[in-house]
Tab-separated table of C-alpha atoms in Angstrom:
chain	number	residue	atom	x	y	z
A	1	MET	CA	35.193	-47.533	25.683
A	2	VAL	CA	33.582	-44.771	27.733
A	3	HIS	CA	30.175	-46.160	28.797
A	4	VAL	CA	27.724	-43.281	28.362
A	5	LEU	CA	24.350	-43.744	30.031
A	6	SER	CA	22.335	-40.857	28.550
A	7	GLY	CA	22.558	-37.942	26.090
A	8	ARG	CA	21.595	-36.686	22.597
A	9	VAL	CA	22.790	-33.927	20.276
A	10	LEU	CA	23.441	-32.871	16.645
A	11	LEU	CA	26.800	-31.260	15.815
A	12	ARG	CA	28.010	-29.711	12.565
A	13	PRO	CA	31.793	-29.873	12.992
A	14	THR	CA	34.310	-27.653	11.204
A	15	ASP	CA	36.307	-30.766	10.250
A	16	PRO	CA	34.089	-33.880	10.125
A	17	GLU	CA	36.983	-36.351	9.715
A	18	ARG	CA	38.784	-34.928	12.765
A	19	SER	CA	35.571	-35.040	14.795
A	20	ARG	CA	34.842	-38.639	13.700
A	21	ALA	CA	38.362	-39.605	14.833
A	22	PHE	CA	37.759	-37.931	18.214
A	23	TYR	CA	34.296	-39.356	18.939
A	24	GLY	CA	34.833	-42.760	17.299
A	25	GLU	CA	38.468	-43.558	18.057
A	26	GLN	CA	39.380	-41.497	21.112
A	27	LEU	CA	36.056	-41.585	22.980
A	28	GLY	CA	35.264	-45.027	21.549
A	29	LEU	CA	31.605	-44.312	20.790
A	30	ALA	CA	29.948	-47.054	18.737
A	31	VAL	CA	28.494	-46.121	15.342
A	32	TYR	CA	24.698	-46.388	15.162
A	33	ARG	CA	24.518	-45.537	11.450
A	34	GLU	CA	26.231	-43.590	8.685
A	35	PHE	CA	24.726	-41.823	5.686
A	36	GLY	CA	26.041	-40.096	2.606
A	37	THR	CA	29.523	-40.565	1.184
A	38	GLY	CA	32.925	-38.941	1.298
A	39	PRO	CA	34.555	-36.853	3.992
A	40	ASP	CA	31.362	-34.935	4.818
A	41	ARG	CA	29.218	-38.074	5.327
A	42	GLY	CA	27.009	-38.160	8.394
A	43	THR	CA	27.793	-40.416	11.324
A	44	VAL	CA	25.459	-41.143	14.232
A	45	TYR	CA	26.965	-42.582	17.421
A	46	PHE	CA	25.260	-44.325	20.309
A	47	LEU	CA	25.126	-42.199	23.489
A	48	GLY	CA	23.586	-44.524	26.033
A	49	GLY	CA	19.903	-43.602	25.864
A	50	GLY	CA	20.389	-41.252	22.899
A	51	HIS	CA	22.546	-40.448	19.898
A	52	LEU	CA	25.219	-38.004	18.755
A	53	GLU	CA	24.953	-37.081	15.077
A	54	LEU	CA	27.855	-35.493	13.221
A	55	SER	CA	26.598	-34.294	9.856
A	56	GLY	CA	27.350	-31.516	7.429
A	57	ARG	CA	30.116	-29.021	7.924
A	58	SER	CA	30.246	-25.613	9.560
A	59	GLU	CA	32.652	-22.776	8.817
A	60	ALA	CA	32.697	-21.805	12.489
A	61	PRO	CA	32.668	-23.827	15.721
A	62	PRO	CA	29.347	-24.184	17.568
A	63	SER	CA	28.172	-21.450	19.903
A	64	PRO	CA	29.938	-21.336	23.281
A	65	ALA	CA	26.508	-22.105	24.737
A	66	VAL	CA	26.698	-25.660	23.319
A	67	ARG	CA	27.862	-28.239	25.848
A	68	LEU	CA	27.601	-32.017	26.078
A	69	TRP	CA	26.744	-33.649	29.404
A	70	LEU	CA	27.453	-37.364	29.326
A	71	GLN	CA	26.703	-39.594	32.292
A	72	VAL	CA	29.195	-42.423	32.788
A	73	GLU	CA	29.398	-45.230	35.325
A	74	ASP	CA	32.942	-44.470	36.525
A	75	VAL	CA	34.588	-41.094	35.849
A	76	SER	CA	37.972	-42.254	37.197
A	77	ALA	CA	38.042	-45.200	34.790
A	78	ALA	CA	36.981	-42.889	31.939
A	79	HIS	CA	39.795	-40.491	32.927
A	80	ASP	CA	42.415	-43.240	32.762
A	81	GLU	CA	41.100	-44.581	29.462
A	82	LEU	CA	40.931	-41.154	27.817
A	83	CYS	CA	44.430	-40.219	29.010
A	84	GLU	CA	45.753	-43.431	27.423
A	85	LYS	CA	44.084	-42.404	24.149
A	86	GLY	CA	45.639	-38.936	24.223
A	87	VAL	CA	42.483	-36.979	24.995
A	88	GLU	CA	43.303	-33.673	26.682
A	89	ILE	CA	41.671	-33.452	30.091
A	90	VAL	CA	40.449	-29.889	30.642
A	91	ARG	CA	39.646	-30.617	34.281
A	92	PRO	CA	40.291	-33.915	36.086
A	93	PRO	CA	37.547	-35.690	38.065
A	94	VAL	CA	36.297	-33.680	41.049
A	95	ARG	CA	33.475	-34.441	43.473
A	96	GLU	CA	31.396	-31.269	43.294
A	97	PRO	CA	29.711	-29.654	46.319
A	98	TRP	CA	26.379	-30.930	44.925
A	99	GLY	CA	27.700	-34.511	45.136
A	100	LEU	CA	28.287	-35.426	41.478
A	101	VAL	CA	31.742	-36.374	40.208
A	102	GLU	CA	32.575	-34.346	37.092
A	103	MET	CA	35.457	-34.313	34.615
A	104	TRP	CA	35.752	-31.907	31.679
A	105	ILE	CA	37.163	-32.526	28.214
A	106	ALA	CA	36.543	-30.777	24.860
A	107	ASP	CA	36.015	-31.985	21.324
A	108	PRO	CA	38.162	-30.803	18.381
A	109	ASP	CA	35.941	-27.715	17.942
A	110	GLU	CA	36.346	-26.913	21.673
A	111	VAL	CA	32.788	-28.016	22.517
A	112	PRO	CA	32.904	-28.567	26.295
A	113	ILE	CA	32.052	-32.116	27.341
A	114	VAL	CA	31.256	-32.943	30.954
A	115	LEU	CA	31.597	-36.592	31.938
A	116	VAL	CA	29.587	-37.008	35.104
A	117	GLU	CA	29.217	-39.871	37.551
A	118	VAL	CA	26.265	-40.063	39.923
A	119	PRO	CA	27.671	-41.785	43.048
A	120	ALA	CA	25.608	-44.566	44.611
A	121	ASP	CA	24.983	-42.429	47.721
A	122	HIS	CA	23.763	-39.363	45.772
A	123	PRO	CA	20.127	-38.322	46.417
A	124	ILE	CA	19.146	-38.723	42.754
A	125	ARG	CA	20.202	-42.395	42.969
A	126	CYS	CA	19.574	-43.193	46.623
A	127	ARG	CA	15.897	-43.080	47.557
A	128	PRO	CA	15.542	-44.500	51.077
A	129	GLY	CA	12.292	-46.307	51.736
A	130	ILE	CA	11.589	-47.082	48.090
């Protein structure tokens, strides 16, 4: 299971069953609650300090401006786990010039998802003297 540390969002997928399979089975997010019945029922997943709600249905994918940024403990481990589950990796883990390690995937509606690791030596984690 990908261990997400923080995030929150509401998505209205074009195919709720396909999106539930992606987020629940492939990403391994735990269900917080479900509501309604049938194929369009709502499902809320735990996202570390927040939640991801899939509810309703949309005729079109979300705006290209929509992106998910999910902090994980170990991007390399997440990469291996997601590859084993058949998740397409848009961009493998890379340590960015700003010091974070990022990997990109996309959900079934092509919503970009950034899995990011904050290394122990990064300034937002390492605060000398404190």
